N, C-alpha and C. Protein backbone atom coordinates (compact mmCIF):
# COMPACT_ATOMS: atom_id res chain seq x y z
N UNK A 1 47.78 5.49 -23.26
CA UNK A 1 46.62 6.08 -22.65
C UNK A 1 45.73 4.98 -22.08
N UNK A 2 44.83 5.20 -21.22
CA UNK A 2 44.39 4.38 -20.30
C UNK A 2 42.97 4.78 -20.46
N UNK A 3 42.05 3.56 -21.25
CA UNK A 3 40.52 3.54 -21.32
C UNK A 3 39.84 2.98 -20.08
N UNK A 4 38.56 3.68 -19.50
CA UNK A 4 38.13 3.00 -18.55
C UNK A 4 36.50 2.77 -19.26
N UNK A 5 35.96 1.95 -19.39
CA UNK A 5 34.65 1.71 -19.93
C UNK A 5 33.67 0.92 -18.70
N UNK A 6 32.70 1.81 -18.39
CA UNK A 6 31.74 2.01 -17.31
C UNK A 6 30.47 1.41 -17.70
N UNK A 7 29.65 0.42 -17.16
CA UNK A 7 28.47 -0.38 -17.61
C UNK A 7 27.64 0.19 -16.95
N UNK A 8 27.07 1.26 -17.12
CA UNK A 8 25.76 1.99 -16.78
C UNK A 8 25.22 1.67 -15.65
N UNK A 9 24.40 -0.01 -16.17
CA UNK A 9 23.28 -0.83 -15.93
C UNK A 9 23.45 -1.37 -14.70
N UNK A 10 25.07 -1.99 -14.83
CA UNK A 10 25.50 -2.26 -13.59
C UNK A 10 25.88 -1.62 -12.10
N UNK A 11 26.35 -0.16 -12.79
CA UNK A 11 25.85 0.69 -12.06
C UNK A 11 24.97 0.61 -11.38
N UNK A 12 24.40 1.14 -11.69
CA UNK A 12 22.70 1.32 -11.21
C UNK A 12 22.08 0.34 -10.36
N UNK A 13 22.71 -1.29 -11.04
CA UNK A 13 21.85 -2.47 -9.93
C UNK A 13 22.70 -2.24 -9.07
N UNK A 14 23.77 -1.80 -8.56
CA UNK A 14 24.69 -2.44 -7.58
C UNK A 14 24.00 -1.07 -6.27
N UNK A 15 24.08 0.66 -7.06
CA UNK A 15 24.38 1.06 -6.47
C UNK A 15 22.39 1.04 -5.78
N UNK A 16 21.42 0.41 -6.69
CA UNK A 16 20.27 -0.08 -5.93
C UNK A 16 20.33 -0.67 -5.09
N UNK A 17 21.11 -1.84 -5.11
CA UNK A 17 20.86 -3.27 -3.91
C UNK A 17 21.69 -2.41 -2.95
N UNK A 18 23.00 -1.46 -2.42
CA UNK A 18 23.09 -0.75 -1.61
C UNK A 18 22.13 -0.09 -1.06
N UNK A 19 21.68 0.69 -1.81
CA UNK A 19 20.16 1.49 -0.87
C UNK A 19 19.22 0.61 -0.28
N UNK A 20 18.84 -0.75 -0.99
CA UNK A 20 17.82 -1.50 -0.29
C UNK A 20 18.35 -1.95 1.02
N UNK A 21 19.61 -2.28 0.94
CA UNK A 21 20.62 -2.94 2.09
C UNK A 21 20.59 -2.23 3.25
N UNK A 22 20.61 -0.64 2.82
CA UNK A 22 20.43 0.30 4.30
C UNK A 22 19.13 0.56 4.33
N UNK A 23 18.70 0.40 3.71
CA UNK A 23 16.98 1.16 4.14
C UNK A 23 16.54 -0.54 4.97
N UNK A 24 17.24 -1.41 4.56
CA UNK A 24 16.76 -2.52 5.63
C UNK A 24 16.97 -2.44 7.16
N UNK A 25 18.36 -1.94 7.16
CA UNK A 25 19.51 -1.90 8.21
C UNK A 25 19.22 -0.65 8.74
N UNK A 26 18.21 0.33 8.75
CA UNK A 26 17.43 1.78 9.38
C UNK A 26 16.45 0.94 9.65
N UNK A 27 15.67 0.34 8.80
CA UNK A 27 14.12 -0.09 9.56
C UNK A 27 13.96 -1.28 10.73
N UNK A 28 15.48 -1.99 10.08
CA UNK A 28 15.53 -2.92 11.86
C UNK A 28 15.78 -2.52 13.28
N UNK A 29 16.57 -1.34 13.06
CA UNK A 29 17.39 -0.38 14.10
C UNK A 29 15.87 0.61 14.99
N UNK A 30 14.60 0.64 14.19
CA UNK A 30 13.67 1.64 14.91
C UNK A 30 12.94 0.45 15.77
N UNK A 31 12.85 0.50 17.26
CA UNK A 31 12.01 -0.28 17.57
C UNK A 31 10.69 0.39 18.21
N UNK A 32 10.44 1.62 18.16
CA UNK A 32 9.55 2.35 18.46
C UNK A 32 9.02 3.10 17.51
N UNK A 33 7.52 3.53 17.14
CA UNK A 33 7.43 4.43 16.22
C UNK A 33 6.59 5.24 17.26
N UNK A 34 6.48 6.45 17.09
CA UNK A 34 5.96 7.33 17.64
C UNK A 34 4.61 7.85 17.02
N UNK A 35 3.60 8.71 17.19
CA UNK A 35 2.01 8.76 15.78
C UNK A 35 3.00 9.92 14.73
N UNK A 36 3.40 10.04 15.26
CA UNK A 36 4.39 10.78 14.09
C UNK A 36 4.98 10.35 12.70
N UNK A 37 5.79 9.53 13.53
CA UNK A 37 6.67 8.13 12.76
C UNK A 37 5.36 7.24 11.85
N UNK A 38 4.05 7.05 12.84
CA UNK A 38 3.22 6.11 12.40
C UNK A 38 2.22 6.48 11.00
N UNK A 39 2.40 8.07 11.03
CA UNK A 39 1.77 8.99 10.21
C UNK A 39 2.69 8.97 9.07
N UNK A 40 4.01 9.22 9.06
CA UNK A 40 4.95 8.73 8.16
C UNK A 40 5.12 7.59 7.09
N UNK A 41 4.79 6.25 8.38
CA UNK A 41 5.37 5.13 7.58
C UNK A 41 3.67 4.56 7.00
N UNK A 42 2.82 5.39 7.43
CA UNK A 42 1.09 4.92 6.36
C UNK A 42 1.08 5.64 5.67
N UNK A 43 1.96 6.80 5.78
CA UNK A 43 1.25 7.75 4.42
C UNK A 43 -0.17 8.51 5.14
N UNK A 44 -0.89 8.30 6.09
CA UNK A 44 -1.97 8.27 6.34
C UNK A 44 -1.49 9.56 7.45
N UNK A 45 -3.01 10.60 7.86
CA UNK A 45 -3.16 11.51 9.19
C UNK A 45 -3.34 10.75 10.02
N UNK A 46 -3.27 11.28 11.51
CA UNK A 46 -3.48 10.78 12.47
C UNK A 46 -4.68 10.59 12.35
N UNK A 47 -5.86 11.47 11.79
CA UNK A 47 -7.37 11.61 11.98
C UNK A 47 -7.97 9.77 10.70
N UNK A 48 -7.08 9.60 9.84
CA UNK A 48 -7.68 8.39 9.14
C UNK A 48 -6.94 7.07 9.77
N UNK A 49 -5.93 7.58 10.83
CA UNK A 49 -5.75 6.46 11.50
C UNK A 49 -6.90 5.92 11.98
N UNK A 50 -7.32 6.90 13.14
CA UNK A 50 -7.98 6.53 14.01
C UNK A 50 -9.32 5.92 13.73
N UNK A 51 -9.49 6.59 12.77
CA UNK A 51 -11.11 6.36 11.97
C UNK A 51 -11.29 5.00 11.64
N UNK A 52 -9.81 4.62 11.33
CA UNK A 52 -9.94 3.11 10.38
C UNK A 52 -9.09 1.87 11.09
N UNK A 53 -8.23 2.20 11.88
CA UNK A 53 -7.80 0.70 13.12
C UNK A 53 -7.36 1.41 14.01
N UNK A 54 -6.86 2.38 14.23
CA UNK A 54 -6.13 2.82 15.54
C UNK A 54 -6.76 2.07 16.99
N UNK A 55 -8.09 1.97 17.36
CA UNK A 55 -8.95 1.60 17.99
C UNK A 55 -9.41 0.24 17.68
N UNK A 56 -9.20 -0.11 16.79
CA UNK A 56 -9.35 -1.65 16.38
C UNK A 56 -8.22 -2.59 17.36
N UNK A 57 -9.06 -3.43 18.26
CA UNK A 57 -8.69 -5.08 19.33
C UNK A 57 -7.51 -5.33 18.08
N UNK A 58 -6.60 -5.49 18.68
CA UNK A 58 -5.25 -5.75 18.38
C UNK A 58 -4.11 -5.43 18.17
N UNK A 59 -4.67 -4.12 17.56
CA UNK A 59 -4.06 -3.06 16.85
C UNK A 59 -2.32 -2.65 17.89
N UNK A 60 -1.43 -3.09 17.35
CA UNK A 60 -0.15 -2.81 18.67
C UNK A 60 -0.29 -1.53 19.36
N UNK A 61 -0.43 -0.86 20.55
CA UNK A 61 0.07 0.64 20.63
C UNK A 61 0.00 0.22 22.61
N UNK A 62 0.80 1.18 22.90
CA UNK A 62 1.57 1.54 24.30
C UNK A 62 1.00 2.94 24.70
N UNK A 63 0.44 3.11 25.64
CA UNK A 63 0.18 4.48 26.01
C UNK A 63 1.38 5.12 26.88
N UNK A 64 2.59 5.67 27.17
CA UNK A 64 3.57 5.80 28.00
C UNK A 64 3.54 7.44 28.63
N UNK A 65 3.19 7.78 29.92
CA UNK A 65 2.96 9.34 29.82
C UNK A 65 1.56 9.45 29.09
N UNK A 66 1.58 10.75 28.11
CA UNK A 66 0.39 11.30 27.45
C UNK A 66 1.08 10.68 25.83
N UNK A 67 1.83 9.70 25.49
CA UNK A 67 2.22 9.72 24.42
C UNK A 67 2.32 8.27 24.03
N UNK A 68 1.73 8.42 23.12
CA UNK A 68 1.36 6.86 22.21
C UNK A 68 2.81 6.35 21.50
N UNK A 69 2.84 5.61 21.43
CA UNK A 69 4.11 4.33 20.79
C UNK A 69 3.41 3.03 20.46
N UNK A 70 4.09 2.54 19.22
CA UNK A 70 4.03 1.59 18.01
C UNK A 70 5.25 0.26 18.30
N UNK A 71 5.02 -0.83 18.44
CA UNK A 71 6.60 -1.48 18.24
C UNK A 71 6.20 -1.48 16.53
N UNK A 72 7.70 -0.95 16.17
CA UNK A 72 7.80 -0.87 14.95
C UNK A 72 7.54 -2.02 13.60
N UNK A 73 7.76 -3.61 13.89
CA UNK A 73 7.76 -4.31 13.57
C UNK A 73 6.16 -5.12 13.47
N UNK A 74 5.66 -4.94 14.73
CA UNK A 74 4.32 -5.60 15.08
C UNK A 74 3.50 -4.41 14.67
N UNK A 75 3.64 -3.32 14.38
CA UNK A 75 2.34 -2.74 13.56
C UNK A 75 2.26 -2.32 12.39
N UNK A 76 3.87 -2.52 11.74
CA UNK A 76 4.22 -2.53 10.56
C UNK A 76 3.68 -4.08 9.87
N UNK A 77 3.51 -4.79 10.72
CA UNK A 77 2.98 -6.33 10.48
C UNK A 77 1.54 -6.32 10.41
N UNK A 78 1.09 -6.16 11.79
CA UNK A 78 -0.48 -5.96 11.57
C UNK A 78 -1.36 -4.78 10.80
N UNK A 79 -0.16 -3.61 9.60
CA UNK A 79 -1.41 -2.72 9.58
C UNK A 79 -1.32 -3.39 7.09
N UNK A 80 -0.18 -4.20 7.84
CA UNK A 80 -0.29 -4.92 6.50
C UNK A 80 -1.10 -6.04 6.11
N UNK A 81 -0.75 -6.58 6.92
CA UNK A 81 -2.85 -7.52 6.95
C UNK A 81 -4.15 -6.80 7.26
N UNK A 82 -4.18 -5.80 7.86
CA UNK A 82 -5.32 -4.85 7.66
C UNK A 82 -5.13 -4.21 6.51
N UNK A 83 -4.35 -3.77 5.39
CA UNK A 83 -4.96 -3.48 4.62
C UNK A 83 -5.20 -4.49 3.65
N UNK A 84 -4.90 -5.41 3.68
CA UNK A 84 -4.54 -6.79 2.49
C UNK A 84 -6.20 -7.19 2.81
N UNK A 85 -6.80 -6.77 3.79
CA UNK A 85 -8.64 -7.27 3.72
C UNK A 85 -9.19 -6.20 3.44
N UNK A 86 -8.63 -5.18 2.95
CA UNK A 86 -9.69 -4.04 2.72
C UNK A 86 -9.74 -3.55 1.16
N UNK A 87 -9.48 -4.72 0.49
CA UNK A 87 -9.54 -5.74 -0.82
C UNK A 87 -11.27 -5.24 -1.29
């Protein structure tokens, strides 16, 4: 007969560092966020965007048509130093 003995723990780290691996390999692949997307990835409404940087000198955004866009990277960058001062 044939024992197979399964390490839980190891489990678990391996099949973690997989999920981190794609959730990396999805967030490099978006190069646009949409206020949708942008409402998503703050957790935040559109209405406490705006209130609190949307309009803030620097802040990344594209007006294209009637529809706002994010590069995904540069406001995922800058809304992380905006909150790292609101300390």
């Amino acid at each position: 007969m044939i024992e197979v003995n399964v390490d839980q723990n190891e489990v678990k780290r391996i099949l973690q560092q997989k999920l981190d691996e794609a959730i990396k390999r999805a967030e490099k692949e978006t190069v646009l966020w949409d206020t949708k997307e942008l409402e998503r990835q703050t957790c935040m409404s559109i209405n406490t965007i705006k209130e609190n940087f949307f309009y803030t000198e620097g802040f990344p955004k594209y007006k294209i048509g009637g529809k706002w866009y994010f590069p995904a990277e540069e406001a995922k960058n800058w809304i992380l130093g905006w909150v790292k001062t609101r300390k």
